[in-house]
Structures are given as C-alpha cells and as structure tokens.
Tab-separated table of C-alpha atoms in Angstrom:
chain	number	residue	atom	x	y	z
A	1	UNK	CA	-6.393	34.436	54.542
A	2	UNK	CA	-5.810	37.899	54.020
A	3	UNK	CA	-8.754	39.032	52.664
A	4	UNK	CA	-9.306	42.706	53.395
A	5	UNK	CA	-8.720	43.127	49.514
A	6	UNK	CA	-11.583	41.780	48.875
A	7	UNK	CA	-13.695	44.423	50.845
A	8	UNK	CA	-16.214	46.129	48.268
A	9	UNK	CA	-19.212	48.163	48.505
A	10	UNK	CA	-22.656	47.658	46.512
A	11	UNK	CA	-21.290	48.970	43.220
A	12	UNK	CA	-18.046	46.543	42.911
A	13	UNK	CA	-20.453	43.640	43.667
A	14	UNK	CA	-22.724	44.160	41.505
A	15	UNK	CA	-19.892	44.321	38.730
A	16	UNK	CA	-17.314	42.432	39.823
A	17	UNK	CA	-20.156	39.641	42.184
A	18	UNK	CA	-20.069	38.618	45.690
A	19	UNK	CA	-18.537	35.929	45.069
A	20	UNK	CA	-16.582	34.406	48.074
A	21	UNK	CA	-15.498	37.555	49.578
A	22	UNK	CA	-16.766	37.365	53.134
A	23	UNK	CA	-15.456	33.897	53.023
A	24	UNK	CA	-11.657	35.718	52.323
A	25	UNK	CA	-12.410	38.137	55.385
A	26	UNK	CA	-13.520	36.202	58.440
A	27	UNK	CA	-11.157	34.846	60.531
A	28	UNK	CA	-9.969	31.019	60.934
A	29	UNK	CA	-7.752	29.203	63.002
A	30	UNK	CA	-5.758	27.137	61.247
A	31	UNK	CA	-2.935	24.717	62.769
A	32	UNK	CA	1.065	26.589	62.424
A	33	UNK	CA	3.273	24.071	59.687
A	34	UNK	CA	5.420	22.436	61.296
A	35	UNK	CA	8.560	20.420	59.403
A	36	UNK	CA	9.015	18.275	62.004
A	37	UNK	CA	5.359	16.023	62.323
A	38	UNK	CA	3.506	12.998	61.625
A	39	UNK	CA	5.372	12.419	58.300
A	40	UNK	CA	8.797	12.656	59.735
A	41	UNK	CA	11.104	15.692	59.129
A	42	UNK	CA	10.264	17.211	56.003
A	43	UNK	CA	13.108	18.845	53.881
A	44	UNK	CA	12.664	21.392	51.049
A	45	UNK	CA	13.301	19.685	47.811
A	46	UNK	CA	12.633	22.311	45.073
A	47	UNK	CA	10.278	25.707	45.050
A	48	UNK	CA	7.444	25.836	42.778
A	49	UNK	CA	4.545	27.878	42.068
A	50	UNK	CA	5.843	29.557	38.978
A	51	UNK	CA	2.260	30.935	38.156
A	52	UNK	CA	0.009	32.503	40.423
A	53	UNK	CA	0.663	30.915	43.938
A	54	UNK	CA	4.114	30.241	46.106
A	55	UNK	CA	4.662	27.061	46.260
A	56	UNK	CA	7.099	24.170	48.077
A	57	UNK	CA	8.045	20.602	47.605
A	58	UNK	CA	8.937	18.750	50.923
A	59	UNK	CA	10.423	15.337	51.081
A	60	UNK	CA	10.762	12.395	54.099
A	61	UNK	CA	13.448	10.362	54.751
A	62	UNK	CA	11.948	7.449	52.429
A	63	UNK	CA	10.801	9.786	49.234
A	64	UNK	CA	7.969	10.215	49.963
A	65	UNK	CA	6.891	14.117	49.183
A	66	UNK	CA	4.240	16.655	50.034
A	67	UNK	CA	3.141	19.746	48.760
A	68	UNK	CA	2.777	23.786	50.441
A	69	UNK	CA	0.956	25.651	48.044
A	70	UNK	CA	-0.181	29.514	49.128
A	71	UNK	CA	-3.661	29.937	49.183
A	72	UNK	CA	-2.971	33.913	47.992
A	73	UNK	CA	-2.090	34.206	44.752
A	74	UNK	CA	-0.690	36.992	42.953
A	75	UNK	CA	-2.105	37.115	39.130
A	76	UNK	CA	0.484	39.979	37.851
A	77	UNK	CA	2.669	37.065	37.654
A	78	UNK	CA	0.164	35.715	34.316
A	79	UNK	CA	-0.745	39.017	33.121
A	80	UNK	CA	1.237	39.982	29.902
A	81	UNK	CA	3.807	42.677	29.874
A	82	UNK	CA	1.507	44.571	27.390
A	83	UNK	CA	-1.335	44.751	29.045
A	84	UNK	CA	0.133	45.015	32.657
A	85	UNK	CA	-1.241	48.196	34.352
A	86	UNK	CA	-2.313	49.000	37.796
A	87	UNK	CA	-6.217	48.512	37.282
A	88	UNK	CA	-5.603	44.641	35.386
A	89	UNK	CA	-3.574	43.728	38.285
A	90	UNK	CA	-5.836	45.021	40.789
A	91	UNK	CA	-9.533	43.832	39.064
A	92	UNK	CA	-7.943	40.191	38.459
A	93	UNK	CA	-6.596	40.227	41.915
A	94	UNK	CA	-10.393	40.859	43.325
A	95	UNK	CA	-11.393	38.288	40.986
A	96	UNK	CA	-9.360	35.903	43.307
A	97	UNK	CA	-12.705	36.541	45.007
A	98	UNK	CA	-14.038	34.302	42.981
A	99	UNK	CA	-12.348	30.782	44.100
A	100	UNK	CA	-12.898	29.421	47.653
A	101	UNK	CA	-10.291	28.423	49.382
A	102	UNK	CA	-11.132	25.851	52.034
A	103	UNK	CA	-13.266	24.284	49.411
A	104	UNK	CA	-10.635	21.296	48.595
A	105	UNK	CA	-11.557	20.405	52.086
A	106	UNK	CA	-14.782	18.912	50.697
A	107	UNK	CA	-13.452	17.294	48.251
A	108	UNK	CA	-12.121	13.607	49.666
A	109	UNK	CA	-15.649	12.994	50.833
A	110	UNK	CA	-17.252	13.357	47.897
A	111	UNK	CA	-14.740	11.288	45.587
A	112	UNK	CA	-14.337	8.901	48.529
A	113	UNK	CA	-18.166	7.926	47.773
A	114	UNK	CA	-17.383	7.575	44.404
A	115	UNK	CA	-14.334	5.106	43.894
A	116	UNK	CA	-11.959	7.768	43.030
A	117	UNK	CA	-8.620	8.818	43.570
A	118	UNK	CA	-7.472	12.186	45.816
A	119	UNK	CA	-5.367	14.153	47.941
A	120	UNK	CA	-5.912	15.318	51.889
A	121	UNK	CA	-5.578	18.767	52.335
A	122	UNK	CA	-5.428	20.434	55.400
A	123	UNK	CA	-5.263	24.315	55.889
A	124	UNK	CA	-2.205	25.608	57.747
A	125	UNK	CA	-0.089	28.756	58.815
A	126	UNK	CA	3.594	29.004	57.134
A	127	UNK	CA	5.602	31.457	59.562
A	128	UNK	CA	9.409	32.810	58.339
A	129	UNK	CA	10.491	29.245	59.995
A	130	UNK	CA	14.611	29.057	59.685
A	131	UNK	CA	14.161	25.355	58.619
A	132	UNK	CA	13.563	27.497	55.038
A	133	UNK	CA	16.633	28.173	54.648
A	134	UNK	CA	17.433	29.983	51.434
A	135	UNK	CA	13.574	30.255	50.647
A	136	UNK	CA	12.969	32.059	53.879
A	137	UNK	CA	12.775	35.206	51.611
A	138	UNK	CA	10.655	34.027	48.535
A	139	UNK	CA	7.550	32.377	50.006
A	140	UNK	CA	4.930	34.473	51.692
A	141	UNK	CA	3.995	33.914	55.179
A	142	UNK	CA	0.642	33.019	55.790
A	143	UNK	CA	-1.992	30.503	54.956
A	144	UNK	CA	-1.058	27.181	52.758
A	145	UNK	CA	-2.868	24.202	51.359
A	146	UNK	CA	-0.558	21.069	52.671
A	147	UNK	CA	-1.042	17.746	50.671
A	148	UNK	CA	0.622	14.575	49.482
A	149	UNK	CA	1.877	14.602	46.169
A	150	UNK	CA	1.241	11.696	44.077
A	151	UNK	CA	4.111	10.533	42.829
A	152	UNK	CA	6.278	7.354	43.100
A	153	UNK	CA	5.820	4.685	45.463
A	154	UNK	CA	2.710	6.061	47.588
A	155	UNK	CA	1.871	2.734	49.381
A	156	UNK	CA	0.865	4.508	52.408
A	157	UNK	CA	-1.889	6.351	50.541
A	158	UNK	CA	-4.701	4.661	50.315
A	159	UNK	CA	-6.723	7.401	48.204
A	160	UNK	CA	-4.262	6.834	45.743
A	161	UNK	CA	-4.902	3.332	45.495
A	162	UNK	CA	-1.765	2.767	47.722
A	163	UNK	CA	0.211	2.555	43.993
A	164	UNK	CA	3.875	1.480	44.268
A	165	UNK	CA	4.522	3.883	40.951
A	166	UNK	CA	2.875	7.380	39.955
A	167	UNK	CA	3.828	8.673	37.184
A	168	UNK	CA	3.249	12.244	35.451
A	169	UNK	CA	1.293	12.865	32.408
A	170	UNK	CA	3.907	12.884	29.594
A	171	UNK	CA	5.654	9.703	31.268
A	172	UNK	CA	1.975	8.002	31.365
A	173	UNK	CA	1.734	8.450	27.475
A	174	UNK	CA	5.189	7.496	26.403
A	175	UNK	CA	4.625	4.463	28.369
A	176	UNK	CA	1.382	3.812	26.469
A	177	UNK	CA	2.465	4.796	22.903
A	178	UNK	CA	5.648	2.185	23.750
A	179	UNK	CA	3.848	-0.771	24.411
A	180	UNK	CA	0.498	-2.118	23.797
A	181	UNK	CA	-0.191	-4.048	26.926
A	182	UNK	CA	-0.125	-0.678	28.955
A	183	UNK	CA	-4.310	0.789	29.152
A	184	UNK	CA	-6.088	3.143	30.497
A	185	UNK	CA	-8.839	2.532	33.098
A	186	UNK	CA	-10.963	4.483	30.785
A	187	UNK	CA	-13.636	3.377	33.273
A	188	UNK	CA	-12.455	4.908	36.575
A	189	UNK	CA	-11.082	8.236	34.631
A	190	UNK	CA	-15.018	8.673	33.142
A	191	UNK	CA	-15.817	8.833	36.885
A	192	UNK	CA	-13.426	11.020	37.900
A	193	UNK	CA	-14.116	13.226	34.502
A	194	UNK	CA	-17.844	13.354	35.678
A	195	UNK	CA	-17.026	14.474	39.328
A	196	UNK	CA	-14.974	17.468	37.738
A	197	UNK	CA	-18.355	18.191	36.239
A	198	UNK	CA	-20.282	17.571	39.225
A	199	UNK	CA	-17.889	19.936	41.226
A	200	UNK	CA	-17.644	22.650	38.635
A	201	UNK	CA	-13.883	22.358	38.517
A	202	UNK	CA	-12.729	23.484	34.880
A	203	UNK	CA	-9.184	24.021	35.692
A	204	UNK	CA	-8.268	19.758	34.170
A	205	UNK	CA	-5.266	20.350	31.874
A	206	UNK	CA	-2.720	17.752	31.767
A	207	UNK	CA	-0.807	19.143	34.615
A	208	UNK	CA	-3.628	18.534	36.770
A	209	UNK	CA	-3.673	14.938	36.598
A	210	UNK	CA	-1.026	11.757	38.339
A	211	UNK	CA	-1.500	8.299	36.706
A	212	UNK	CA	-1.199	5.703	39.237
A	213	UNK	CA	0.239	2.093	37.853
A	214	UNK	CA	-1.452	-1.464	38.887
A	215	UNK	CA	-0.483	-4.855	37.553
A	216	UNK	CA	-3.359	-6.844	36.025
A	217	UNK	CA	-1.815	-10.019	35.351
A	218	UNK	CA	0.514	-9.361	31.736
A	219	UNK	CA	-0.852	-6.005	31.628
A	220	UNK	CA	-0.492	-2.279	33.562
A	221	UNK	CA	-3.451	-0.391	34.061
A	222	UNK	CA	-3.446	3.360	34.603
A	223	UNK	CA	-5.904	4.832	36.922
A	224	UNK	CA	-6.009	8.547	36.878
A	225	UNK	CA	-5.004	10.617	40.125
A	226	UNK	CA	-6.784	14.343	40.077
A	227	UNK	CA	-4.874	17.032	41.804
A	228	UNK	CA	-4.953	20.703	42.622
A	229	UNK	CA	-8.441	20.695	43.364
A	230	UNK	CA	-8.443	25.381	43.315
A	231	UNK	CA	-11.190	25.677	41.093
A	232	UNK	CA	-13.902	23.528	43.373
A	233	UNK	CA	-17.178	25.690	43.290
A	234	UNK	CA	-15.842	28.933	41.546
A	235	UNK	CA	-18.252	31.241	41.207
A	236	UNK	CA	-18.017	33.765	38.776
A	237	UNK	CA	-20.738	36.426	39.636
A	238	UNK	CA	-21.261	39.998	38.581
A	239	UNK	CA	-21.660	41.753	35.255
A	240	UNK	CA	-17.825	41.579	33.804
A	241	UNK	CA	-17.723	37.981	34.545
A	242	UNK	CA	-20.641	37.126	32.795
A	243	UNK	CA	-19.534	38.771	30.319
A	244	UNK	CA	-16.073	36.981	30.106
A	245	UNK	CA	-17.427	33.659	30.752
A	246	UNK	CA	-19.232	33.653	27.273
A	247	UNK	CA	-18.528	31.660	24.374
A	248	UNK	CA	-16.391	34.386	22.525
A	249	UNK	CA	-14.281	35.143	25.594
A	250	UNK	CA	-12.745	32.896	28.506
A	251	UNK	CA	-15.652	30.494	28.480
A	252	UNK	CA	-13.265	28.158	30.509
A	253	UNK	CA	-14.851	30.326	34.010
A	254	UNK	CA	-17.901	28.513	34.149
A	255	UNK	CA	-19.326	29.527	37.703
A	256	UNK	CA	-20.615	26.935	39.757
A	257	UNK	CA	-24.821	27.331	39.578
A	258	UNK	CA	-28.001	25.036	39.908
A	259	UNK	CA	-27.186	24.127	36.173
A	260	UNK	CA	-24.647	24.070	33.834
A	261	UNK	CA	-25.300	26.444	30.666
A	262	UNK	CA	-21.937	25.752	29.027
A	263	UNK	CA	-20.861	22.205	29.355
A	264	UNK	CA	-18.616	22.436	26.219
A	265	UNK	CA	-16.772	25.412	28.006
A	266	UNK	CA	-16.431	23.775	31.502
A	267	UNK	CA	-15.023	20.376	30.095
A	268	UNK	CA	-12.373	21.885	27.351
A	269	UNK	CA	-9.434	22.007	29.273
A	270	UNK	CA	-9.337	18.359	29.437
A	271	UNK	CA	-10.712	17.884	26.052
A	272	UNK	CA	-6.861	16.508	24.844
A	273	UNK	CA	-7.053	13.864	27.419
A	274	UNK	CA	-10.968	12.730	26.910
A	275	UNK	CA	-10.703	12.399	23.492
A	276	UNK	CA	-8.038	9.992	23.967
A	277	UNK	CA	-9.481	8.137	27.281
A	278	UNK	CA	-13.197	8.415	26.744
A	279	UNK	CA	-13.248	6.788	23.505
A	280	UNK	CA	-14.435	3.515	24.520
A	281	UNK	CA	-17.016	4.149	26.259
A	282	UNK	CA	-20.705	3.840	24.993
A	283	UNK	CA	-23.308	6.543	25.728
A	284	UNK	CA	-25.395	4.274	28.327
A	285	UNK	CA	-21.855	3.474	30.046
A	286	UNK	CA	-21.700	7.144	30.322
A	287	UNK	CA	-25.189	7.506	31.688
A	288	UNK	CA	-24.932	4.303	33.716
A	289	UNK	CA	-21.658	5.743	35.181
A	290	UNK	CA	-23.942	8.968	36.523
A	291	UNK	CA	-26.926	7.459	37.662
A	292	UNK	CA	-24.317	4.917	40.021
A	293	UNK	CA	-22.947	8.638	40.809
A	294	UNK	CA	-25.961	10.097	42.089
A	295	UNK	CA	-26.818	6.841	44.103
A	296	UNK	CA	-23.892	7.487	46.006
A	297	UNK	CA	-24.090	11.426	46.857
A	298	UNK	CA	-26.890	11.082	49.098
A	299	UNK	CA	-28.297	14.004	50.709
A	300	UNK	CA	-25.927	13.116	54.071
A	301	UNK	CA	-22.687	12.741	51.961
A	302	UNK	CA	-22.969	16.106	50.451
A	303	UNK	CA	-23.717	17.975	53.439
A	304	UNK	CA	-20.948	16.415	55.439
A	305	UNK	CA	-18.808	17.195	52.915
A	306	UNK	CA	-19.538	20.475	52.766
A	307	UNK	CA	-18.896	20.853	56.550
A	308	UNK	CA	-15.838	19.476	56.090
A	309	UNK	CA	-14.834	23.005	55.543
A	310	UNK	CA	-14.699	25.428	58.961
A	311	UNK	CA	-18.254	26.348	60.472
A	312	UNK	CA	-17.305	30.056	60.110
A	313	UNK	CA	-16.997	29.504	56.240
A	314	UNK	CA	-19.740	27.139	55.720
A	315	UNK	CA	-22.217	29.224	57.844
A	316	UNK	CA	-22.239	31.635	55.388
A	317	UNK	CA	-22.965	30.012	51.811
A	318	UNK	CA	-22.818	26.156	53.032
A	319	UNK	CA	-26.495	25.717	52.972
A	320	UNK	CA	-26.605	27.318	48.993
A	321	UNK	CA	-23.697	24.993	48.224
A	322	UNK	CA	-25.141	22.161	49.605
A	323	UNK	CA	-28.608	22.674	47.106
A	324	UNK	CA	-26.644	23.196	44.153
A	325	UNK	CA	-24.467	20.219	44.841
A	326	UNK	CA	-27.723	18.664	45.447
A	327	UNK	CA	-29.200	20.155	42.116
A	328	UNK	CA	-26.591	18.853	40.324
A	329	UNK	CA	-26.662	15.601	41.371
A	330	UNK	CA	-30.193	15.205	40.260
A	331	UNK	CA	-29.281	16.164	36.628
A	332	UNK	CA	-26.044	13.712	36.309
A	333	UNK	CA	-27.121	11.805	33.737
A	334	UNK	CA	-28.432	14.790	31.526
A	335	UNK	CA	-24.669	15.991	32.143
A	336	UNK	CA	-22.972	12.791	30.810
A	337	UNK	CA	-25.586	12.906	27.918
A	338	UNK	CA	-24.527	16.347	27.125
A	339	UNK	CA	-20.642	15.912	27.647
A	340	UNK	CA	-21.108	12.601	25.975
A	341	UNK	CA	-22.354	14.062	22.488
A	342	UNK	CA	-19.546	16.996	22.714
A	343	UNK	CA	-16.845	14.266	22.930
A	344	UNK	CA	-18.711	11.902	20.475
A	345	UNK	CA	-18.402	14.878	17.716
C-alpha cells in the first residue's frame, strides 16, 4: 500500500497511536490483477465504492461475480461539507492507520474452524489495464482486495455453502415477512455474530451481510453470509481515539485488546438484525455456542491464521495478535454472557 502517509514521529503516536502504521509502510509483493484468469474473463459490470474505497464489480461468462475493492481509502468522501477542512481530512486519513489491511487474509481460517460462511481474499496490484475501459480514469491504481461476491447461484463456493440462491438483506426479509415457512438459521448466524465479537469487527450493518437459501424439506432456511471483513483487528490507539471511542462519542471504534470494555458499543451496528435473529436462543445456547467456539480455535488454528497474512506484516505485530486472539478465546463465554443480557434487555 501506499503508506508513507502514515509516517509520524513520537508526538503523533502518542495522540493519534501506532496503530498499524509500519504495517502501511513496508513493502509487499502482491500478484498484478489480471481479467483474464482462473475464473474466466472477467468483465466490468458496475463501479462501486461510493464511500470511502474505489470499488469494481466483475462478472464471468455464467454470472458468476467478484469483487475489486481499494485497500486506500479516501475519508473526505464521508466527511460533511460543514465540517470539511484540511486538518479533518488529513487526521481521519491517518486514522486509516488504524485498520489492517491484509488482515481479511486471516479470516477464512478462523470461520472455516467454526462452521461459518466467508469470502477468499487475495491481495493484488490493479495497473491502468485498457480492459477498464471507461473506468480507466476513476479507480486508483494500486493495491485491491479481490473476492467472490455472494450472490446468486454460488455452487462453486463451498464457503458459502455452495447455495444455488443468495440473496441481499432487504430481499431476505421481504421473503420472510411474506411467508411463514421461510426461517432463519438463528443458530449458525449466533456463531457467526460471536466470531464478529471474537475478531473485533464492529463494522455489521445490514449491508454487511448475504443470506444464503437451503431447502429443508417444505421449508427455506437462511444462513447468513458475512462480508467485507475491513474492520478485522482495528486498533484504535492513542489519546483522541480513546477519547472518541467512549460511550458519548463514536463508541462503534472499539479497538481490538486482550478484553473487551464496551461490548454494547462493539455489537450495535448489528443490533437491528440480532434483535430479530437472536431471539430464540436461550442464554446456555449462547454460552454453549462459545465454549464449542473456543474448542475449535486451538492454539495452532489461530496462529496459522494469523500467518495467513505476509511474513513481512505478521513479523511485526503477529505474535501480539496471536495472544489477544488467544485471550479472547479464553473469555468466549463471558462474551456471549455479556452480549447475551444486552440483547435480552
């Protein structure tokens, strides 16, 4: 990535954190995208990315689509017209600092262990490639996130289940408000619910979430599909971050620590969806569900996940990562105890 941005002395740290900065600046070699690969020739459906990061949707021959998404972002595109001036742009561009690019790479192992569903994202270079046509000019070039995108008939997935039909969140309710033999694996989305959690990704609106459909004899069953895994182990260190991070401010920026000292902050963007699909759960499900969690991170699975990401990166806060994923872990079932009684009230 281009990280040089994120350069900063003794003072800016201690305000503003370490964060992930020397993870933006050292160099990685990372494959060049090609549209022409494994998945067949891949044409340019639509652009996306209205928010913070460029983004493209690329289709096959049979309809089945991936994503680009730029791992720069560029947050003058979310900051209000009326408070837009040089210094916001520039502090919540270093606070970019804060989220870890490569760390979606670690996240199939971990769910894999688990039971649930989740993209593959590889790392790779977009050049100024002619195949994008009449985007050529309004994507960066540089360093994207490349994944499927659930949607559709994904048969050949099999971290999605290999479901015939994903649908999107508002679909996935109309469909379930229409008819009553339509339900939610409340089950599986608990899991998934308690591995954002585990993760310390609080970024789980609606958006963020694929519903893939199975047949259970006369009924459908909806399993949930996470996506857009940005947020894994953000770390929000420094003074001003703190100090946003607390209950009267953005408490949604929970930083990924040892321990979680605001669970009712990290869950709430996905409060709207738990309320609805947690409700049928009873606490020892919830701490049942946690404890079969922790049996399955082992020691080994976290630690290969974690060097899932390049050796460059993980060599320089892997072995911290891996204790607090470790840490974590170990207090599970106090989390689903505490995230249990916020939902319950």
């Amino acid at each position: 990535p281009n990280g040089e941005k994120y350069q900063a002395g003794k003072f800016k740290r201690l305000f503003f954190g370490d964060n992930y900065r020397d993870e933006w600046i050292i160099p990685v070699e990372v494959p060049v995208f090609d549209f022409q690969n494994n998945k067949g020739e891949l044409d340019i459906v639509k652009k996306g990315g209205g928010g913070q990061t460029k983004s493209l949707r690329l289709e096959n021959k049979d309809e089945q689509q991936w994503v680009l998404r730029s791992i720069e972002k560029d947050p003058s595109k979310v900051i209000p017209e009326v408070v837009k001036m040089q210094l916001a742009v520039d502090v919540a561009q270093d606070q970019m600092s804060a989220y870890l690019p490569w760390a979606a790479l670690s996240v199939p192992r971990l769910a894999d262990a688990v039971g649930i569903y989740h993209t593959n994202p590889k790392i790779v270079y977009l050049t100024k490639d002619p195949r994008l046509g009449p985007y050529k000019d309004d994507v960066w070039e540089g360093m994207y996130l490349f994944e499927e995108r659930p949607n559709g008939n994904r048969k050949d997935v099999k971290s999605f289940g290999r479901s015939k039909n994903i649908i999107g969140t508002p679909d996935m309710f109309d469909e379930l408000l229409e008819n009553h033999d339509k339900q939610m694996d409340q089950e599986h989305f608990l899991k998934c619910r308690l591995f954002d959690v585990y993760i310390g990704d609080w970024d789980r609106h609606e958006d963020q979430w694929r519903w893939a459909v199975f047949k259970d004899d006369d009924q459908e069953i909806f399993r949930a599909i996470p996506r857009d895994r940005d947020q894994t182990f953000f770390l929000n260190e420094g003074i001003f971050p703190w100090i946003s991070s607390r209950k009267f401010a953005l408490r949604i920026n929970q930083g990924f620590k040892y321990d979680i000292k605001d669970m009712e902050g990290l869950v709430s963007q996905g409060k709207r969806l738990d309320r609805r699909f947690l409700n049928e759960l009873s606490k020892k499900y919830w701490i049942n569900a946690a404890e079969k969690m922790q049996a399955r991170h082992s020691d080994e699975v976290i630690s290969a996940a974690v060097n899932d990401m390049p050796p460059q990166i993980v060599g320089v806060k892997g072995n911290t990562t891996i204790s607090k994923l470790r840490a974590r872990r170990d207090q599970l079932q106090d989390f689903a105890g505490e995230y249990y009684s916020i939902i319950s009230k």
